[in-house]
Amino acid sequence: MSTYVVVGLQYGDEGKGKITDVLSAKSDYVVRFQGGDNAGHTVYVGDEKFVLHLLPSGVLQCKGKCIIANGVVVNPKSFIKEVNQIESKGLRTDHIFISRRAHVIMPYHILLDTYREEEHGGTQIGTTKKGIGPCYEDKIARVGIRMVDLLNPEILREKIEKNLKIKNSLFEKYFDKPTLDVEEMYNEYLEIGKQLQDRIVDTELELNEAIQEGKNVLFEGAQALMLDIDFGTYPYVTSSSPSTGGVCTGAGVPPTSLQNLIGVAKAYCTRVGNGPFPSELDNELGEKIRQIGGEFGATTGRPRRTGWLDLVSLKHACMINGINNLVITKLDVLTGIDTIKIATHYKTEDGKIIDYFTSSTTKLYDYEAIYEELPGWTEDITKARSYDELPETAQQYIEFIEKYLGINVYLVSVGPERSQNIIRKELF
């Protein structure tokens, strides 16, 4: 059995795309199992920069098949756009397939997402306005349109008519916005179905057979555990479960099939949008880290909030995910900082010192991060390819993380290029 799961352990943007890209070169399958085109994975091939939102990050390296599984919500227009982008660079896309069970993001989902975020006095979760949440809502409400429905004209028309009856009423009477036309939407998505029909397949059977045959199957998550709908900083979370557990429901494979559980975290911490952030650096140093690390959203361009590495939340994420291999990215960004802090405990609103994560998001706003201080380094580490080439203080930083979490760091990333990695053990 050779299965690998790559998930984020912070608030997203940890560099999962790069790690997936590296591992996918040896994979027979690369599988996205949740989220939608709000992901924003940046992958470099030489001087070429690719920003992928919906397609698996491994699409550029995988010599086998790339699967968008049932747990993903698919904007077919985004899918076609990204496929065209890759093909325009002379790269192949005939190995990319979508689960028949995956739900379709429709235009009314995007409008609902947008209107809610813009509404005065709304929740202002800070979504990407891609329609992800509203699509998952319809999925759970059992009124969603699935990819297989695009291939069935009668079912497609019936579902669009029923959904627009409710959605148009909401647009018109609550948001005071224009309504959408049934016939126009039906014709457009019927045509999209014809365009994608050869890519829409049953994926769960093939994936389970591949696992049984011992093929290398790589599952990649979007977002991260601290944005998990259950275990993140609710309600400032995504609408799915970007955890290792999410693989089982999101791709249709049993938990007994999951073997190498790889968690990715930055050497510091970032967050996009609203929500609590105990280790945030809202100061000149935080801005310096943002600029050096290029911390701006791949999907939205929004500046990311920056802060010290938070081991309390990281321990929580590793526990929920059952991580047995840790990746630390962007270690090079911390070069030149004299003293590096790591959050190891929280001081609660009543003065109690704790080392575990809370379910109360409102209380978390009042928690104060308690830090350990470690000496920094000034040496350029971007050319290091072995652990011994790192400065002693950089090694101490990695080893402090390992000791606190009780998990070995198997890979350290020291730059954006595929080759800028220190691999301490081979997983394949």
JSON list of C-alpha atoms in Angstrom, two decimals, residues 217-343:
[
{"chain": "A", "resi": 217, "resn": "VAL", "atom": "CA", "xyz": [-1.72, 7.46, -4.79]},
{"chain": "A", "resi": 218, "resn": "LEU", "atom": "CA", "xyz": [-1.23, 11.02, -3.56]},
{"chain": "A", "resi": 219, "resn": "PHE", "atom": "CA", "xyz": [-4.15, 12.88, -1.97]},
{"chain": "A", "resi": 220, "resn": "GLU", "atom": "CA", "xyz": [-3.82, 16.65, -1.72]},
{"chain": "A", "resi": 221, "resn": "GLY", "atom": "CA", "xyz": [-5.91, 18.94, 0.43]},
{"chain": "A", "resi": 222, "resn": "ALA", "atom": "CA", "xyz": [-6.69, 22.61, 0.01]},
{"chain": "A", "resi": 223, "resn": "GLN", "atom": "CA", "xyz": [-6.86, 25.16, 2.86]},
{"chain": "A", "resi": 224, "resn": "ALA", "atom": "CA", "xyz": [-5.78, 23.71, 6.23]},
{"chain": "A", "resi": 225, "resn": "LEU", "atom": "CA", "xyz": [-6.85, 22.25, 9.56]},
{"chain": "A", "resi": 226, "resn": "MET", "atom": "CA", "xyz": [-7.31, 25.60, 11.31]},
{"chain": "A", "resi": 227, "resn": "LEU", "atom": "CA", "xyz": [-9.89, 26.38, 8.60]},
{"chain": "A", "resi": 228, "resn": "ASP", "atom": "CA", "xyz": [-11.65, 23.03, 9.02]},
{"chain": "A", "resi": 229, "resn": "ILE", "atom": "CA", "xyz": [-15.44, 23.32, 9.32]},
{"chain": "A", "resi": 230, "resn": "ASP", "atom": "CA", "xyz": [-15.36, 21.31, 12.57]},
{"chain": "A", "resi": 231, "resn": "PHE", "atom": "CA", "xyz": [-11.92, 21.79, 14.11]},
{"chain": "A", "resi": 232, "resn": "GLY", "atom": "CA", "xyz": [-10.88, 25.26, 12.91]},
{"chain": "A", "resi": 233, "resn": "THR", "atom": "CA", "xyz": [-11.64, 28.73, 14.24]},
{"chain": "A", "resi": 234, "resn": "TYR", "atom": "CA", "xyz": [-15.36, 28.53, 13.48]},
{"chain": "A", "resi": 235, "resn": "PRO", "atom": "CA", "xyz": [-17.08, 30.47, 11.89]},
{"chain": "A", "resi": 236, "resn": "TYR", "atom": "CA", "xyz": [-13.93, 31.85, 10.20]},
{"chain": "A", "resi": 237, "resn": "VAL", "atom": "CA", "xyz": [-13.38, 28.59, 8.37]},
{"chain": "A", "resi": 238, "resn": "THR", "atom": "CA", "xyz": [-13.89, 26.94, 5.01]},
{"chain": "A", "resi": 239, "resn": "SER", "atom": "CA", "xyz": [-16.94, 24.81, 4.18]},
{"chain": "A", "resi": 240, "resn": "SER", "atom": "CA", "xyz": [-15.31, 21.38, 4.07]},
{"chain": "A", "resi": 241, "resn": "SER", "atom": "CA", "xyz": [-12.88, 19.21, 5.99]},
{"chain": "A", "resi": 242, "resn": "PRO", "atom": "CA", "xyz": [-9.30, 19.73, 4.72]},
{"chain": "A", "resi": 243, "resn": "SER", "atom": "CA", "xyz": [-8.08, 17.02, 7.07]},
{"chain": "A", "resi": 244, "resn": "THR", "atom": "CA", "xyz": [-6.72, 13.52, 6.54]},
{"chain": "A", "resi": 245, "resn": "GLY", "atom": "CA", "xyz": [-10.15, 12.29, 7.63]},
{"chain": "A", "resi": 246, "resn": "GLY", "atom": "CA", "xyz": [-11.67, 14.33, 4.83]},
{"chain": "A", "resi": 247, "resn": "VAL", "atom": "CA", "xyz": [-9.91, 12.06, 2.35]},
{"chain": "A", "resi": 248, "resn": "CYS", "atom": "CA", "xyz": [-12.17, 9.15, 3.25]},
{"chain": "A", "resi": 249, "resn": "THR", "atom": "CA", "xyz": [-15.45, 10.92, 2.51]},
{"chain": "A", "resi": 250, "resn": "GLY", "atom": "CA", "xyz": [-13.98, 13.23, -0.12]},
{"chain": "A", "resi": 251, "resn": "ALA", "atom": "CA", "xyz": [-12.46, 10.51, -2.28]},
{"chain": "A", "resi": 252, "resn": "GLY", "atom": "CA", "xyz": [-14.33, 7.37, -1.24]},
{"chain": "A", "resi": 253, "resn": "VAL", "atom": "CA", "xyz": [-11.45, 5.44, 0.29]},
{"chain": "A", "resi": 254, "resn": "PRO", "atom": "CA", "xyz": [-11.37, 3.73, 3.72]},
{"chain": "A", "resi": 255, "resn": "PRO", "atom": "CA", "xyz": [-9.23, 5.07, 6.58]},
{"chain": "A", "resi": 256, "resn": "THR", "atom": "CA", "xyz": [-7.32, 1.79, 6.64]},
{"chain": "A", "resi": 257, "resn": "SER", "atom": "CA", "xyz": [-5.90, 2.72, 3.23]},
{"chain": "A", "resi": 258, "resn": "LEU", "atom": "CA", "xyz": [-4.18, 5.90, 4.42]},
{"chain": "A", "resi": 259, "resn": "GLN", "atom": "CA", "xyz": [-0.52, 5.38, 5.18]},
{"chain": "A", "resi": 260, "resn": "ASN", "atom": "CA", "xyz": [1.83, 8.40, 4.96]},
{"chain": "A", "resi": 261, "resn": "LEU", "atom": "CA", "xyz": [0.11, 11.42, 6.52]},
{"chain": "A", "resi": 262, "resn": "ILE", "atom": "CA", "xyz": [2.13, 14.51, 5.64]},
{"chain": "A", "resi": 263, "resn": "GLY", "atom": "CA", "xyz": [1.42, 17.81, 7.37]},
{"chain": "A", "resi": 264, "resn": "VAL", "atom": "CA", "xyz": [2.76, 21.07, 5.95]},
{"chain": "A", "resi": 265, "resn": "ALA", "atom": "CA", "xyz": [3.45, 24.17, 8.04]},
{"chain": "A", "resi": 266, "resn": "LYS", "atom": "CA", "xyz": [5.40, 27.36, 7.45]},
{"chain": "A", "resi": 267, "resn": "ALA", "atom": "CA", "xyz": [8.33, 28.23, 9.68]},
{"chain": "A", "resi": 268, "resn": "TYR", "atom": "CA", "xyz": [6.12, 31.12, 10.78]},
{"chain": "A", "resi": 269, "resn": "CYS", "atom": "CA", "xyz": [2.37, 31.60, 10.51]},
{"chain": "A", "resi": 270, "resn": "THR", "atom": "CA", "xyz": [0.03, 33.50, 8.20]},
{"chain": "A", "resi": 271, "resn": "ARG", "atom": "CA", "xyz": [-3.70, 34.00, 7.91]},
{"chain": "A", "resi": 272, "resn": "VAL", "atom": "CA", "xyz": [-5.92, 35.56, 5.25]},
{"chain": "A", "resi": 273, "resn": "GLY", "atom": "CA", "xyz": [-9.16, 37.26, 6.23]},
{"chain": "A", "resi": 274, "resn": "ASN", "atom": "CA", "xyz": [-10.84, 37.60, 9.59]},
{"chain": "A", "resi": 275, "resn": "GLY", "atom": "CA", "xyz": [-10.59, 35.42, 12.67]},
{"chain": "A", "resi": 276, "resn": "PRO", "atom": "CA", "xyz": [-8.41, 35.11, 15.79]},
{"chain": "A", "resi": 277, "resn": "PHE", "atom": "CA", "xyz": [-4.62, 34.90, 15.41]},
{"chain": "A", "resi": 278, "resn": "PRO", "atom": "CA", "xyz": [-2.88, 34.69, 18.83]},
{"chain": "A", "resi": 279, "resn": "SER", "atom": "CA", "xyz": [0.71, 34.92, 17.50]},
{"chain": "A", "resi": 280, "resn": "GLU", "atom": "CA", "xyz": [0.06, 37.73, 15.01]},
{"chain": "A", "resi": 281, "resn": "LEU", "atom": "CA", "xyz": [2.80, 40.31, 14.34]},
{"chain": "A", "resi": 282, "resn": "ASP", "atom": "CA", "xyz": [0.87, 43.45, 13.50]},
{"chain": "A", "resi": 283, "resn": "ASN", "atom": "CA", "xyz": [4.02, 45.55, 13.34]},
{"chain": "A", "resi": 284, "resn": "GLU", "atom": "CA", "xyz": [7.11, 46.39, 11.27]},
{"chain": "A", "resi": 285, "resn": "LEU", "atom": "CA", "xyz": [8.57, 42.89, 11.63]},
{"chain": "A", "resi": 286, "resn": "GLY", "atom": "CA", "xyz": [5.29, 41.35, 10.51]},
{"chain": "A", "resi": 287, "resn": "GLU", "atom": "CA", "xyz": [5.35, 43.56, 7.41]},
{"chain": "A", "resi": 288, "resn": "LYS", "atom": "CA", "xyz": [8.97, 42.59, 6.73]},
{"chain": "A", "resi": 289, "resn": "ILE", "atom": "CA", "xyz": [8.06, 38.90, 6.83]},
{"chain": "A", "resi": 290, "resn": "ARG", "atom": "CA", "xyz": [5.09, 39.59, 4.54]},
{"chain": "A", "resi": 291, "resn": "GLN", "atom": "CA", "xyz": [7.27, 41.28, 1.94]},
{"chain": "A", "resi": 292, "resn": "ILE", "atom": "CA", "xyz": [10.15, 38.79, 2.05]},
{"chain": "A", "resi": 293, "resn": "GLY", "atom": "CA", "xyz": [7.80, 35.81, 2.03]},
{"chain": "A", "resi": 294, "resn": "GLY", "atom": "CA", "xyz": [5.55, 37.26, -0.69]},
{"chain": "A", "resi": 295, "resn": "GLU", "atom": "CA", "xyz": [2.57, 36.78, 1.58]},
{"chain": "A", "resi": 296, "resn": "PHE", "atom": "CA", "xyz": [-0.26, 37.83, -0.68]},
{"chain": "A", "resi": 297, "resn": "GLY", "atom": "CA", "xyz": [-3.17, 35.56, -1.58]},
{"chain": "A", "resi": 298, "resn": "ALA", "atom": "CA", "xyz": [-2.75, 33.56, -4.79]},
{"chain": "A", "resi": 299, "resn": "THR", "atom": "CA", "xyz": [-6.51, 33.68, -5.37]},
{"chain": "A", "resi": 300, "resn": "THR", "atom": "CA", "xyz": [-7.41, 37.15, -4.05]},
{"chain": "A", "resi": 301, "resn": "GLY", "atom": "CA", "xyz": [-4.12, 39.06, -3.86]},
{"chain": "A", "resi": 302, "resn": "ARG", "atom": "CA", "xyz": [-5.07, 40.03, -0.29]},
{"chain": "A", "resi": 303, "resn": "PRO", "atom": "CA", "xyz": [-2.14, 40.72, 2.09]},
{"chain": "A", "resi": 304, "resn": "ARG", "atom": "CA", "xyz": [-1.79, 37.85, 4.52]},
{"chain": "A", "resi": 305, "resn": "ARG", "atom": "CA", "xyz": [-1.57, 38.57, 8.22]},
{"chain": "A", "resi": 306, "resn": "THR", "atom": "CA", "xyz": [1.75, 37.29, 9.58]},
{"chain": "A", "resi": 307, "resn": "GLY", "atom": "CA", "xyz": [2.94, 36.03, 12.94]},
{"chain": "A", "resi": 308, "resn": "TRP", "atom": "CA", "xyz": [5.29, 33.76, 14.82]},
{"chain": "A", "resi": 309, "resn": "LEU", "atom": "CA", "xyz": [4.95, 29.99, 14.56]},
{"chain": "A", "resi": 310, "resn": "ASP", "atom": "CA", "xyz": [2.16, 28.81, 16.89]},
{"chain": "A", "resi": 311, "resn": "LEU", "atom": "CA", "xyz": [2.95, 25.35, 18.24]},
{"chain": "A", "resi": 312, "resn": "VAL", "atom": "CA", "xyz": [-0.25, 25.17, 20.31]},
{"chain": "A", "resi": 313, "resn": "SER", "atom": "CA", "xyz": [-2.44, 25.26, 17.22]},
{"chain": "A", "resi": 314, "resn": "LEU", "atom": "CA", "xyz": [0.08, 23.14, 15.31]},
{"chain": "A", "resi": 315, "resn": "LYS", "atom": "CA", "xyz": [-0.10, 20.41, 17.94]},
{"chain": "A", "resi": 316, "resn": "HIS", "atom": "CA", "xyz": [-3.90, 20.49, 17.66]},
{"chain": "A", "resi": 317, "resn": "ALA", "atom": "CA", "xyz": [-3.68, 20.15, 13.88]},
{"chain": "A", "resi": 318, "resn": "CYS", "atom": "CA", "xyz": [-1.19, 17.27, 14.06]},
{"chain": "A", "resi": 319, "resn": "MET", "atom": "CA", "xyz": [-3.39, 15.46, 16.57]},
{"chain": "A", "resi": 320, "resn": "ILE", "atom": "CA", "xyz": [-6.58, 15.69, 14.52]},
{"chain": "A", "resi": 321, "resn": "ASN", "atom": "CA", "xyz": [-4.77, 14.68, 11.34]},
{"chain": "A", "resi": 322, "resn": "GLY", "atom": "CA", "xyz": [-2.60, 11.94, 12.87]},
{"chain": "A", "resi": 323, "resn": "ILE", "atom": "CA", "xyz": [0.43, 13.40, 11.12]},
{"chain": "A", "resi": 324, "resn": "ASN", "atom": "CA", "xyz": [3.46, 11.08, 10.93]},
{"chain": "A", "resi": 325, "resn": "ASN", "atom": "CA", "xyz": [5.62, 13.20, 8.58]},
{"chain": "A", "resi": 326, "resn": "LEU", "atom": "CA", "xyz": [6.09, 16.94, 9.00]},
{"chain": "A", "resi": 327, "resn": "VAL", "atom": "CA", "xyz": [7.14, 19.50, 6.39]},
{"chain": "A", "resi": 328, "resn": "ILE", "atom": "CA", "xyz": [8.44, 22.96, 7.32]},
{"chain": "A", "resi": 329, "resn": "THR", "atom": "CA", "xyz": [8.38, 25.49, 4.47]},
{"chain": "A", "resi": 330, "resn": "LYS", "atom": "CA", "xyz": [9.81, 28.97, 3.98]},
{"chain": "A", "resi": 331, "resn": "LEU", "atom": "CA", "xyz": [12.54, 28.58, 6.59]},
{"chain": "A", "resi": 332, "resn": "ASP", "atom": "CA", "xyz": [14.63, 30.96, 4.46]},
{"chain": "A", "resi": 333, "resn": "VAL", "atom": "CA", "xyz": [12.19, 33.83, 5.14]},
{"chain": "A", "resi": 334, "resn": "LEU", "atom": "CA", "xyz": [13.31, 33.96, 8.80]},
{"chain": "A", "resi": 335, "resn": "THR", "atom": "CA", "xyz": [16.95, 34.58, 7.83]},
{"chain": "A", "resi": 336, "resn": "GLY", "atom": "CA", "xyz": [18.28, 37.79, 9.32]},
{"chain": "A", "resi": 337, "resn": "ILE", "atom": "CA", "xyz": [15.98, 37.94, 12.34]},
{"chain": "A", "resi": 338, "resn": "ASP", "atom": "CA", "xyz": [18.14, 38.14, 15.49]},
{"chain": "A", "resi": 339, "resn": "THR", "atom": "CA", "xyz": [15.71, 36.45, 17.88]},
{"chain": "A", "resi": 340, "resn": "ILE", "atom": "CA", "xyz": [12.95, 34.14, 16.71]},
{"chain": "A", "resi": 341, "resn": "LYS", "atom": "CA", "xyz": [9.94, 33.48, 18.90]},
{"chain": "A", "resi": 342, "resn": "ILE", "atom": "CA", "xyz": [7.77, 30.37, 18.98]},
{"chain": "A", "resi": 343, "resn": "ALA", "atom": "CA", "xyz": [4.41, 30.26, 20.75]}
]
